[in-house]
CSV table of C-alpha atoms in Angstrom, one decimal:
chain,number,residue,atom,x,y,z
A,1,MET,CA,-27.1,48.0,13.5
A,2,GLY,CA,-24.5,46.5,11.6
A,3,LYS,CA,-25.2,43.4,9.1
A,4,GLY,CA,-24.2,40.1,10.1
A,5,LYS,CA,-22.6,37.7,7.5
A,6,SER,CA,-24.9,35.9,5.5
A,7,HIS,CA,-24.4,32.2,5.5
A,8,ASP,CA,-24.3,31.0,2.1
A,9,PRO,CA,-25.1,27.0,2.0
A,10,LYS,CA,-22.4,27.1,-1.1
A,11,ASP,CA,-19.5,27.7,1.0
A,12,GLY,CA,-20.4,24.5,3.2
A,13,LYS,CA,-20.3,22.5,-0.3
A,14,ARG,CA,-17.3,24.2,-1.6
A,15,LYS,CA,-15.1,23.5,1.7
A,16,GLU,CA,-16.3,20.3,1.9
A,17,LYS,CA,-14.5,19.9,-1.9
A,18,ALA,CA,-11.6,21.6,-0.7
A,19,LYS,CA,-11.2,18.9,2.1
A,20,MET,CA,-8.3,16.4,1.5
A,21,HIS,CA,-9.4,12.6,1.0
A,22,LEU,CA,-9.2,9.8,-1.1
A,23,LYS,CA,-11.3,10.2,-3.9
A,24,ARG,CA,-14.0,7.2,-5.1
A,25,ASN,CA,-13.0,6.8,-8.4
A,26,ILE,CA,-12.9,2.4,-8.4
A,27,GLY,CA,-16.0,1.1,-10.1
A,28,TYR,CA,-17.0,-2.2,-10.3
A,29,VAL,CA,-15.1,-3.4,-13.5
A,30,ASP,CA,-12.2,-2.0,-11.7
A,31,GLY,CA,-12.4,-3.6,-8.8
A,32,VAL,CA,-13.3,-6.9,-10.5
A,33,SER,CA,-9.8,-6.3,-12.3
A,34,PHE,CA,-7.9,-5.0,-9.1
A,35,ILE,CA,-9.2,-8.8,-7.8
A,36,ILE,CA,-8.7,-10.9,-10.6
A,37,GLY,CA,-4.8,-8.9,-11.0
A,38,SER,CA,-4.1,-9.9,-7.8
A,39,ILE,CA,-4.7,-13.9,-7.6
A,40,VAL,CA,-3.5,-14.5,-11.4
A,41,GLY,CA,0.2,-14.5,-11.4
A,42,ALA,CA,2.6,-16.0,-12.8
A,43,GLY,CA,1.8,-19.3,-11.3
A,44,ILE,CA,-1.2,-21.0,-13.3
A,45,PHE,CA,1.2,-20.2,-16.7
A,46,VAL,CA,4.5,-21.5,-15.4
A,47,SER,CA,4.3,-24.3,-12.4
A,48,PRO,CA,0.9,-25.1,-11.4
A,49,THR,CA,2.7,-28.7,-10.8
A,50,GLY,CA,2.4,-28.8,-7.0
A,51,VAL,CA,-1.2,-29.6,-6.5
A,52,LEU,CA,-0.5,-32.5,-9.1
A,53,LYS,CA,3.0,-34.0,-7.2
A,54,HIS,CA,1.4,-33.8,-3.9
A,55,SER,CA,-2.0,-35.4,-5.3
A,56,LEU,CA,0.5,-38.8,-6.7
A,57,LEU,CA,-0.2,-37.7,-10.0
A,58,ASN,CA,-4.0,-38.4,-9.1
A,59,VAL,CA,-6.3,-36.1,-11.9
A,60,GLY,CA,-9.3,-36.3,-10.2
A,61,VAL,CA,-7.7,-35.4,-6.7
A,62,ALA,CA,-6.0,-32.9,-8.1
A,63,LEU,CA,-8.9,-30.9,-9.8
A,64,THR,CA,-10.6,-31.7,-6.4
A,65,ILE,CA,-8.4,-29.8,-4.9
A,66,TRP,CA,-8.1,-26.7,-7.1
A,67,THR,CA,-11.9,-26.3,-7.1
A,68,ALA,CA,-11.7,-26.6,-2.5
A,69,SER,CA,-8.9,-24.3,-2.7
A,70,GLY,CA,-11.1,-21.6,-4.5
A,71,LEU,CA,-14.1,-22.2,-2.4
A,72,VAL,CA,-11.9,-21.6,0.3
A,73,SER,CA,-10.9,-18.7,-1.0
A,74,LEU,CA,-14.4,-17.4,-1.7
A,75,MET,CA,-15.3,-17.7,1.5
A,76,GLY,CA,-12.5,-15.9,3.5
A,77,SER,CA,-13.6,-12.9,0.6
A,78,LEU,CA,-17.1,-12.9,1.6
A,79,CYS,CA,-16.1,-12.5,4.8
A,80,TYR,CA,-13.8,-9.6,3.6
A,81,ALA,CA,-16.8,-8.4,1.7
A,82,GLU,CA,-18.6,-7.8,5.2
A,83,LEU,CA,-15.8,-5.8,7.1
A,84,GLY,CA,-15.3,-3.7,3.8
A,85,THR,CA,-18.9,-3.0,3.2
A,86,ALA,CA,-19.0,-1.9,7.1
A,87,LEU,CA,-15.8,-0.5,7.9
A,88,PRO,CA,-15.2,1.0,4.5
A,89,PHE,CA,-11.7,2.3,5.4
A,90,SER,CA,-8.2,2.1,3.2
A,91,GLY,CA,-5.8,-1.0,4.8
A,92,GLY,CA,-7.7,-3.7,4.5
A,93,GLU,CA,-6.5,-6.4,7.1
A,94,TYR,CA,-5.3,-3.8,8.8
A,95,SER,CA,-7.8,-1.4,9.7
A,96,HIS,CA,-10.6,-4.6,10.6
A,97,ILE,CA,-7.4,-6.3,12.7
A,98,LYS,CA,-7.0,-2.2,14.7
A,99,ARG,CA,-10.6,-2.9,15.1
A,100,GLY,CA,-12.0,-5.6,16.4
A,101,LEU,CA,-8.8,-6.6,17.9
A,102,GLY,CA,-6.7,-4.0,19.0
A,103,SER,CA,-3.6,-1.9,18.3
A,104,LEU,CA,-1.0,-4.2,19.3
A,105,PRO,CA,-2.5,-6.7,17.2
A,106,ALA,CA,-2.7,-4.2,13.9
A,107,PHE,CA,1.0,-3.0,14.5
A,108,VAL,CA,2.5,-6.7,14.2
A,109,PHE,CA,0.7,-6.7,11.0
A,110,ILE,CA,2.1,-3.7,9.3
A,111,TRP,CA,5.5,-4.6,10.8
A,112,THR,CA,5.1,-8.1,9.3
A,113,SER,CA,3.7,-6.2,5.9
A,114,THR,CA,6.1,-3.9,5.4
A,115,PHE,CA,8.8,-6.5,5.2
A,116,THR,CA,7.3,-9.4,3.2
A,117,LYS,CA,5.4,-7.2,1.3
A,118,PRO,CA,7.7,-5.3,-0.3
A,119,ALA,CA,9.4,-8.3,-1.1
A,120,SER,CA,7.4,-10.1,-2.5
A,121,ASN,CA,6.7,-7.0,-5.2
A,122,ALA,CA,10.4,-7.2,-5.8
A,123,ALA,CA,10.2,-10.8,-6.5
A,124,ARG,CA,7.4,-10.6,-8.5
A,125,ALA,CA,9.6,-7.7,-10.7
A,126,LEU,CA,12.4,-9.6,-10.6
A,127,LEU,CA,10.0,-12.4,-12.6
A,128,PHE,CA,8.9,-10.2,-15.2
A,129,ALA,CA,12.3,-9.1,-15.8
A,130,GLU,CA,13.3,-12.7,-16.2
A,131,TYR,CA,10.5,-13.7,-18.8
A,132,ALA,CA,10.8,-10.3,-21.0
A,133,THR,CA,14.8,-10.2,-20.8
A,134,GLN,CA,15.1,-14.3,-22.1
A,135,PRO,CA,13.6,-13.7,-25.3
A,136,PHE,CA,16.5,-12.0,-25.9
A,137,TYR,CA,19.2,-14.4,-25.5
A,138,GLY,CA,17.9,-17.6,-26.4
A,139,ILE,CA,19.0,-20.4,-24.1
A,140,CYS,CA,21.5,-18.3,-22.7
A,141,PRO,CA,20.8,-16.6,-19.1
A,142,ALA,CA,20.3,-13.0,-19.4
A,143,PRO,CA,22.7,-11.0,-17.1
A,144,GLU,CA,21.8,-10.3,-13.6
A,145,VAL,CA,22.6,-6.4,-13.4
A,146,LEU,CA,20.0,-6.5,-16.9
A,147,LYS,CA,17.4,-7.7,-14.7
A,148,LYS,CA,18.0,-6.4,-11.5
A,149,CYS,CA,17.7,-2.7,-13.7
A,150,LEU,CA,14.8,-3.8,-15.5
A,151,ALA,CA,13.3,-4.7,-12.5
A,152,LEU,CA,13.9,-1.8,-10.1
A,153,ALA,CA,12.6,0.2,-13.6
A,154,VAL,CA,9.5,-1.3,-13.6
A,155,LEU,CA,8.9,-1.2,-9.8
A,156,TRP,CA,9.5,3.0,-9.8
A,157,SER,CA,7.1,3.1,-13.3
A,158,LEU,CA,4.8,1.6,-11.4
A,159,GLY,CA,5.2,3.6,-8.4
A,160,ILE,CA,5.0,6.4,-9.7
A,161,LEU,CA,2.0,6.0,-12.1
A,162,ASN,CA,-0.1,5.0,-8.9
A,163,GLY,CA,1.2,8.1,-6.9
A,164,CYS,CA,0.3,10.4,-9.4
A,165,SER,CA,-2.8,9.2,-10.3
A,166,VAL,CA,-5.7,6.4,-9.5
A,167,LYS,CA,-7.4,6.9,-12.6
A,168,MET,CA,-4.5,5.7,-14.7
A,169,ALA,CA,-3.4,2.7,-12.5
A,170,ALA,CA,-7.0,1.8,-12.3
A,171,TRP,CA,-7.2,2.0,-16.3
A,172,VAL,CA,-3.8,0.0,-16.5
A,173,GLN,CA,-5.3,-3.0,-14.3
A,174,THR,CA,-8.2,-3.4,-16.3
A,175,VAL,CA,-6.3,-4.1,-19.4
A,176,PHE,CA,-3.6,-6.3,-18.3
A,177,THR,CA,-6.5,-8.2,-16.6
A,178,LEU,CA,-8.1,-8.1,-20.0
A,179,LEU,CA,-4.8,-9.6,-21.9
A,180,LYS,CA,-4.0,-12.0,-18.9
A,181,MET,CA,-7.5,-14.0,-19.2
A,182,MET,CA,-7.2,-13.7,-23.2
A,183,ALA,CA,-4.1,-16.0,-22.3
A,184,LEU,CA,-6.0,-18.3,-20.4
A,185,SER,CA,-9.0,-18.2,-22.3
A,186,VAL,CA,-6.6,-19.6,-25.7
A,187,ILE,CA,-5.2,-22.1,-23.0
A,188,ALA,CA,-8.7,-23.1,-21.5
A,189,ILE,CA,-10.5,-23.0,-25.1
A,190,GLY,CA,-7.7,-24.3,-27.3
A,191,GLY,CA,-6.2,-27.4,-25.2
A,192,ILE,CA,-10.2,-28.8,-24.9
A,193,VAL,CA,-11.1,-28.1,-28.9
A,194,LEU,CA,-7.7,-29.1,-30.5
A,195,VAL,CA,-7.4,-32.5,-29.3
A,196,GLY,CA,-10.0,-33.3,-26.6
A,197,GLY,CA,-11.4,-36.1,-29.0
A,198,ARG,CA,-8.2,-37.9,-28.2
A,199,LYS,CA,-8.9,-41.3,-26.9
A,200,GLU,CA,-5.9,-41.0,-24.4
A,201,SER,CA,-7.0,-37.7,-23.0
A,202,LEU,CA,-10.7,-38.7,-22.0
A,203,ALA,CA,-9.1,-41.6,-20.4
A,204,ARG,CA,-7.6,-39.5,-17.9
A,205,PHE,CA,-11.1,-38.0,-17.0
A,206,GLU,CA,-12.9,-41.3,-17.5
A,207,ASP,CA,-10.4,-42.9,-14.5
A,208,ALA,CA,-10.0,-39.9,-12.6
A,209,PHE,CA,-9.6,-41.4,-9.0
A,210,SER,CA,-8.0,-44.6,-10.5
A,211,SER,CA,-4.6,-44.1,-9.3
A,212,GLU,CA,-3.3,-44.2,-6.2
A,213,ILE,CA,-5.1,-42.0,-3.6
A,214,PRO,CA,-2.4,-39.6,-1.2
A,215,ASN,CA,-2.4,-39.5,2.4
A,216,ALA,CA,-3.6,-36.7,4.7
A,217,SER,CA,-0.3,-35.1,4.9
A,218,GLN,CA,0.0,-35.0,0.7
A,219,ILE,CA,-3.3,-33.7,0.6
A,220,ALA,CA,-2.6,-31.0,3.3
A,221,GLU,CA,0.7,-30.1,0.9
A,222,ALA,CA,-1.2,-29.8,-2.5
A,223,PHE,CA,-4.0,-28.1,-0.2
A,224,PHE,CA,-0.9,-25.4,0.6
A,225,GLN,CA,0.1,-25.6,-2.9
A,226,GLY,CA,-4.2,-24.4,-4.3
A,227,LEU,CA,-4.5,-21.6,-1.7
A,228,TYR,CA,-0.9,-20.1,-2.6
A,229,ALA,CA,-2.5,-20.3,-6.0
A,230,TYR,CA,-5.4,-18.4,-5.3
A,231,GLY,CA,-3.4,-15.5,-2.8
A,232,GLY,CA,-4.3,-12.3,-3.5
A,233,TRP,CA,-8.1,-12.5,-3.2
A,234,TRP,CA,-8.0,-9.9,-0.3
A,235,SER,CA,-7.3,-7.2,-1.9
A,236,LEU,CA,-9.8,-5.6,-2.5
A,237,ASN,CA,-10.6,-4.0,1.2
A,238,TYR,CA,-7.1,-1.8,0.6
A,239,MET,CA,-9.1,0.2,-1.2
A,240,ALA,CA,-12.8,-0.1,0.3
A,241,GLU,CA,-12.2,4.4,0.9
A,242,GLU,CA,-12.1,4.4,-2.9
A,243,MET,CA,-14.6,2.0,-3.6
A,244,LYS,CA,-18.1,4.0,-5.7
A,245,ASN,CA,-21.1,2.7,-3.6
A,246,PRO,CA,-18.6,0.2,-1.5
A,247,SER,CA,-21.8,-1.8,0.2
A,248,ARG,CA,-23.2,-2.9,-2.9
A,249,ASN,CA,-20.0,-2.8,-5.5
A,250,ILE,CA,-17.5,-4.9,-2.5
A,251,PRO,CA,-19.5,-8.0,-2.9
A,252,LEU,CA,-21.0,-8.0,-5.9
A,253,THR,CA,-16.9,-7.5,-7.3
A,254,VAL,CA,-16.3,-10.4,-4.9
A,255,MET,CA,-18.8,-12.4,-6.1
A,256,THR,CA,-18.1,-11.6,-9.7
A,257,ALA,CA,-14.4,-12.5,-9.5
A,258,VAL,CA,-13.2,-14.8,-7.1
A,259,PRO,CA,-15.8,-17.6,-9.3
A,260,ALA,CA,-14.2,-16.3,-12.4
A,261,VAL,CA,-11.0,-17.3,-11.6
A,262,ILE,CA,-12.2,-20.8,-9.9
A,263,VAL,CA,-14.0,-21.6,-13.5
A,264,PHE,CA,-10.3,-20.2,-15.2
A,265,TYR,CA,-8.0,-22.1,-13.5
A,266,LEU,CA,-9.9,-25.5,-13.7
A,267,LEU,CA,-10.8,-24.7,-17.4
A,268,VAL,CA,-6.9,-24.4,-17.5
A,269,ASN,CA,-5.8,-27.2,-15.2
A,270,ILE,CA,-8.5,-29.6,-18.1
A,271,SER,CA,-6.5,-28.4,-21.1
A,272,TYR,CA,-3.2,-28.9,-19.3
A,273,LEU,CA,-4.4,-32.4,-18.8
A,274,THR,CA,-5.7,-33.0,-21.8
A,275,VAL,CA,-2.6,-32.4,-24.3
A,276,LEU,CA,0.1,-33.4,-21.5
A,277,THR,CA,0.1,-36.5,-19.6
A,278,PRO,CA,0.4,-35.6,-15.8
A,279,LYS,CA,4.0,-37.1,-15.7
A,280,GLU,CA,4.5,-34.5,-18.0
A,281,ILE,CA,3.2,-31.5,-16.5
A,282,VAL,CA,5.0,-32.1,-13.2
A,283,SER,CA,8.4,-32.5,-15.2
A,284,SER,CA,7.8,-29.4,-17.0
A,285,VAL,CA,9.8,-26.1,-15.9
A,286,ALA,CA,7.0,-23.8,-17.2
A,287,VAL,CA,3.4,-26.0,-18.3
A,288,ALA,CA,1.5,-23.2,-20.6
A,289,VAL,CA,4.9,-23.1,-22.9
A,290,THR,CA,5.3,-26.9,-22.8
A,291,TRP,CA,1.6,-26.5,-23.7
A,292,ALA,CA,2.2,-24.0,-26.1
A,293,ASP,CA,4.7,-25.6,-28.4
A,294,ARG,CA,2.7,-29.3,-28.2
A,295,VAL,CA,-0.8,-27.4,-29.5
A,296,ILE,CA,0.3,-23.8,-31.3
A,297,PRO,CA,4.3,-24.2,-32.0
A,298,SER,CA,4.1,-21.4,-34.5
A,299,VAL,CA,2.7,-18.9,-31.9
A,300,ALA,CA,4.3,-20.3,-29.1
A,301,TRP,CA,6.0,-16.9,-28.4
A,302,ILE,CA,2.5,-15.6,-27.0
A,303,ILE,CA,3.1,-17.8,-23.4
A,304,PRO,CA,6.0,-16.2,-22.5
A,305,LEU,CA,4.8,-12.7,-23.2
A,306,SER,CA,1.7,-13.5,-21.5
A,307,VAL,CA,3.1,-14.2,-18.4
A,308,ALA,CA,5.3,-11.4,-18.9
A,309,VAL,CA,2.0,-9.6,-18.8
A,310,SER,CA,0.4,-11.5,-16.2
A,311,ILE,CA,3.5,-10.6,-13.3
A,312,PHE,CA,3.3,-6.7,-14.7
A,313,GLY,CA,-0.6,-6.7,-13.9
A,314,ALA,CA,-0.4,-8.6,-10.5
A,315,LEU,CA,2.0,-6.1,-9.6
A,316,ASN,CA,0.5,-2.9,-10.3
A,317,SER,CA,-2.1,-4.0,-8.0
A,318,SER,CA,-0.2,-5.2,-5.3
A,319,MET,CA,1.7,-2.2,-5.4
A,320,PHE,CA,-1.6,0.0,-5.4
A,321,THR,CA,-3.1,-1.7,-2.0
A,322,LEU,CA,0.6,-1.8,-0.5
A,323,GLY,CA,0.4,1.7,-0.9
A,324,ARG,CA,-2.6,1.7,0.8
A,325,LEU,CA,-1.9,-0.2,3.9
A,326,SER,CA,1.0,2.0,4.4
A,327,TYR,CA,-1.2,4.9,4.3
A,328,ALA,CA,-3.7,3.9,6.6
A,329,GLY,CA,-0.9,2.8,9.4
A,330,SER,CA,0.9,6.1,9.3
A,331,GLN,CA,-3.0,8.0,9.5
A,332,SER,CA,-3.1,5.5,12.3
A,333,GLY,CA,-0.1,7.1,13.9
A,334,HIS,CA,1.7,3.6,13.8
A,335,LEU,CA,4.1,4.9,10.3
A,336,PRO,CA,5.8,8.6,10.0
A,337,VAL,CA,2.2,11.2,9.7
A,338,LEU,CA,3.9,12.0,6.4
A,339,ILE,CA,3.5,8.8,5.3
A,340,SER,CA,-0.5,9.4,5.6
A,341,MET,CA,-0.4,12.5,3.5
A,342,LEU,CA,-2.0,12.9,0.4
A,343,ASN,CA,-0.8,15.0,-2.8
A,344,VAL,CA,-2.7,18.5,-3.2
A,345,HIS,CA,-3.0,17.8,-7.0
A,346,SER,CA,-4.1,14.1,-7.3
A,347,CYS,CA,-5.6,13.4,-3.8
A,348,THR,CA,-3.3,10.1,-4.3
A,349,PRO,CA,-0.9,8.5,-1.0
A,350,ALA,CA,1.9,9.7,-3.0
A,351,PRO,CA,4.5,9.4,-0.3
A,352,ALA,CA,3.2,5.5,0.6
A,353,MET,CA,3.8,5.1,-2.2
A,354,ILE,CA,7.5,6.2,-2.2
A,355,PHE,CA,8.2,4.8,1.3
A,356,SER,CA,7.0,1.3,0.1
A,357,THR,CA,8.3,1.2,-3.6
A,358,THR,CA,11.9,2.6,-1.8
A,359,ILE,CA,11.3,-0.7,0.8
A,360,ALA,CA,10.1,-3.1,-2.4
A,361,SER,CA,13.8,-1.7,-4.7
A,362,ILE,CA,16.2,-2.5,-1.7
A,363,PHE,CA,14.5,-5.7,-1.5
A,364,ILE,CA,16.0,-6.2,-5.2
A,365,ILE,CA,19.6,-5.0,-5.0
A,366,PRO,CA,20.5,-8.1,-2.9
A,367,SER,CA,18.2,-10.1,-3.7
A,368,ASP,CA,18.8,-13.2,-2.0
A,369,LEU,CA,16.8,-11.7,1.0
A,370,ILE,CA,13.8,-12.4,-0.8
A,371,THR,CA,14.3,-16.0,0.2
A,372,LEU,CA,13.8,-14.9,3.4
A,373,THR,CA,10.2,-14.0,2.7
A,374,ASN,CA,9.5,-17.6,1.6
A,375,TYR,CA,9.5,-18.6,5.4
A,376,PHE,CA,6.9,-15.5,6.5
A,377,GLY,CA,4.5,-17.7,4.4
A,378,PHE,CA,2.5,-18.4,7.4
A,379,SER,CA,2.5,-15.2,8.3
A,380,ALA,CA,-0.1,-14.6,5.4
A,381,TRP,CA,-2.7,-17.2,7.0
A,382,LEU,CA,-2.4,-16.1,10.6
A,383,MET,CA,-3.0,-12.4,9.5
A,384,ILE,CA,-6.4,-13.8,7.7
A,385,GLY,CA,-7.4,-15.8,10.6
A,386,LEU,CA,-7.0,-12.6,13.0
A,387,THR,CA,-9.0,-11.0,10.7
A,388,CYS,CA,-11.6,-13.2,10.5
A,389,ALA,CA,-11.5,-13.2,15.0
A,390,SER,CA,-11.8,-9.8,13.9
A,391,LEU,CA,-15.6,-10.1,12.2
A,392,ILE,CA,-16.5,-12.8,15.1
A,393,VAL,CA,-15.4,-9.8,17.6
A,394,LEU,CA,-17.1,-7.1,16.1
A,395,ARG,CA,-20.4,-8.9,15.2
A,396,TYR,CA,-20.9,-9.7,19.3
A,397,ARG,CA,-19.3,-6.5,20.3
A,398,GLU,CA,-20.7,-3.7,17.8
A,399,PRO,CA,-24.4,-5.7,17.2
A,400,HIS,CA,-25.7,-2.4,15.9
A,401,LEU,CA,-22.7,-1.7,13.2
A,402,HIS,CA,-24.4,-1.1,10.0
A,403,ARG,CA,-23.4,-4.1,7.8
A,404,PRO,CA,-24.9,-3.7,4.1
A,405,TYR,CA,-23.6,-7.0,3.5
A,406,LYS,CA,-23.6,-9.9,6.3
A,407,VAL,CA,-21.9,-13.5,5.7
A,408,PHE,CA,-23.2,-16.0,6.8
A,409,LEU,CA,-21.8,-17.0,10.9
A,410,PRO,CA,-20.1,-19.9,10.8
A,411,VAL,CA,-18.0,-19.0,7.8
A,412,PRO,CA,-15.6,-17.0,9.7
A,413,PHE,CA,-15.5,-19.8,12.5
A,414,VAL,CA,-14.9,-22.4,9.5
A,415,MET,CA,-11.7,-19.3,8.3
A,416,VAL,CA,-10.4,-19.4,11.2
A,417,ALA,CA,-10.2,-22.7,12.1
A,418,MET,CA,-8.5,-23.2,8.8
A,419,SER,CA,-6.0,-20.6,9.3
A,420,SER,CA,-4.7,-22.4,12.3
A,421,PHE,CA,-4.0,-24.9,10.3
A,422,LEU,CA,-2.5,-23.7,7.7
A,423,VAL,CA,0.0,-21.5,10.2
A,424,LEU,CA,0.4,-25.1,12.6
A,425,ALA,CA,1.1,-27.4,9.7
A,426,PRO,CA,4.0,-26.4,8.0
A,427,ILE,CA,5.7,-25.6,11.6
A,428,VAL,CA,4.8,-29.4,12.5
A,429,TRP,CA,5.5,-31.1,10.2
A,430,SER,CA,9.0,-29.4,8.4
A,431,PRO,CA,10.1,-27.6,11.5
A,432,ASN,CA,12.9,-25.2,10.7
A,433,LEU,CA,15.0,-22.5,12.3
A,434,GLN,CA,13.9,-20.1,10.1
A,435,TYR,CA,10.3,-20.2,11.3
A,436,VAL,CA,11.6,-19.6,14.8
A,437,TYR,CA,13.5,-16.1,13.2
A,438,ALA,CA,10.2,-15.1,11.0
A,439,PHE,CA,8.3,-15.5,14.8
A,440,LEU,CA,11.4,-13.3,16.8
A,441,PHE,CA,11.0,-11.0,13.5
A,442,MET,CA,7.4,-10.7,14.0
A,443,LEU,CA,7.6,-10.3,18.1
A,444,GLY,CA,10.4,-7.4,17.7
A,445,SER,CA,7.7,-5.3,16.6
A,446,LEU,CA,6.9,-4.8,20.7
A,447,ILE,CA,10.9,-2.8,20.5
A,448,VAL,CA,9.5,-0.3,18.1
A,449,TYR,CA,5.6,-0.3,19.5
A,450,LEU,CA,6.2,0.4,23.6
A,451,PRO,CA,8.5,3.5,23.2
A,452,PHE,CA,7.1,5.0,20.0
A,453,ILE,CA,3.1,4.3,19.7
A,454,HIS,CA,2.3,3.0,23.6
A,455,PHE,CA,4.6,5.6,25.5
A,456,LYS,CA,4.8,8.3,22.1
A,457,LEU,CA,8.2,9.2,22.6
A,458,HIS,CA,8.9,12.3,19.9
A,459,PHE,CA,12.2,14.1,18.6
A,460,PRO,CA,10.6,17.6,17.6
A,461,PHE,CA,13.9,17.5,15.1
A,462,LEU,CA,11.6,15.3,12.9
A,463,ASP,CA,8.5,17.5,12.3
A,464,LYS,CA,11.3,19.8,10.7
A,465,ILE,CA,12.5,16.8,8.8
A,466,THR,CA,9.0,16.3,7.5
A,467,CYS,CA,8.3,19.8,7.0
A,468,HIS,CA,10.6,20.3,4.7
A,469,LEU,CA,9.7,17.0,2.9
A,470,GLN,CA,6.7,18.1,2.9
A,471,LEU,CA,6.8,21.1,1.1
A,472,LEU,CA,9.2,19.2,-2.0
A,473,LEU,CA,6.8,16.9,-2.4
A,474,GLU,CA,3.8,18.9,-2.6
A,475,VAL,CA,1.6,16.9,0.2
A,476,SER,CA,-1.0,17.7,2.3
A,477,PRO,CA,-2.6,15.4,5.6
A,478,ALA,CA,-5.4,13.8,4.7
A,479,ASP,CA,-9.7,15.6,5.3
A,480,GLU,CA,-7.7,19.2,6.1
A,481,SER,CA,-9.1,21.8,4.1
A,482,THR,CA,-6.7,22.9,1.6
A,483,GLU,CA,-7.1,25.0,-1.9
A,484,SER,CA,-6.9,21.7,-3.3
A,485,LYS,CA,-8.0,20.8,-7.2
A,486,CYS,CA,-8.4,16.9,-6.6
A,487,GLU,CA,-11.6,16.0,-8.6
């Protein structure tokens, strides 16, 4: 009788280790850094004037709107926390919409995002280049070619970093988030401590609601500006698959990061209003720079540097999440299969990073294209509304789905109502032909969806191209056994 092969339980573990999948390298601190880094960009430094302007320079109304915008963002992030803990997959809203509402709405989301999110990254890279080059040219404008070359260099540096190492990308994010929070702390504490005792400054807060009260339309416009400043709170769900202990860390991260941003935003706005009059704030091109010239003139250069640092951190976070969105879309068959493959050495979605960085680079070259994306602002809230609707659908359709964290059910209903208002309001109040083009672009996704996704039209020659690129990039499909060196 021949001996049967003995089964070594260690073999199973080795095979499991050898499987290709995203690694859980992102901890609580990294998650907080990514959320804060995504929300805090250039806006709070450069132009927090929109809220004050539409509040008719009413200090009390403006601060109330900053608080209310933060609370709406917190409600949205708590809805996302439930989805992220119940369904901890890469892709954020895309994965949740696909599970709750089906394949077609998810495809419309990724179709729109493939256009708008890289354009947003291109705009950030160009703004970084603007602030990074301006000190060398004084009052003269920096050459456009130089700014575009620097923007491309930054995009590809961050694209390569995110494609090579998740740990390094998370470390960079943490460092730059700390730097930008230090800069905000200087403004928050500096203004209040240095000139907080002036009678005219204190009078602005004692009679905060004494000036003209804006009407409903103006309050809504101010609210739009406030919500825009908090944009990015949804970023954590894109990396849920890579979070350590997601059922604990996702809700904890959200409840730390978003309230921290609300507090900082309020303190910074109070500092601006302590040092500058509402009219000075509204007329200033870069409020933080004007503030620095008034309070710390000898080291005022810190603020433009802080703006560049802040934009760099926000761009790194945005590129990280966009790579995960492309990766998740490809895994579901909504993008070419190559994009869902992982590097065999680092287990990072390198092809997805190359894909999203290339599209962002295309937008930088004729930067006028970026202005088109302004008309897609409503689409972000449309997708947030669909995501919160997915949560409601899943509560009733899959009641036994394990949910480590559950948000109070009326909250997603409020978010769906809020999203509907924010989608329809700009179109009703200021109808513009560009909104029609944006809707047509979104509907244009059907032209691709029907033949390639629904009817699964396939061209064999694409398999050969995919095979060659797979060898060139040293990538392999996720969850496939291979002799990888992933840690």
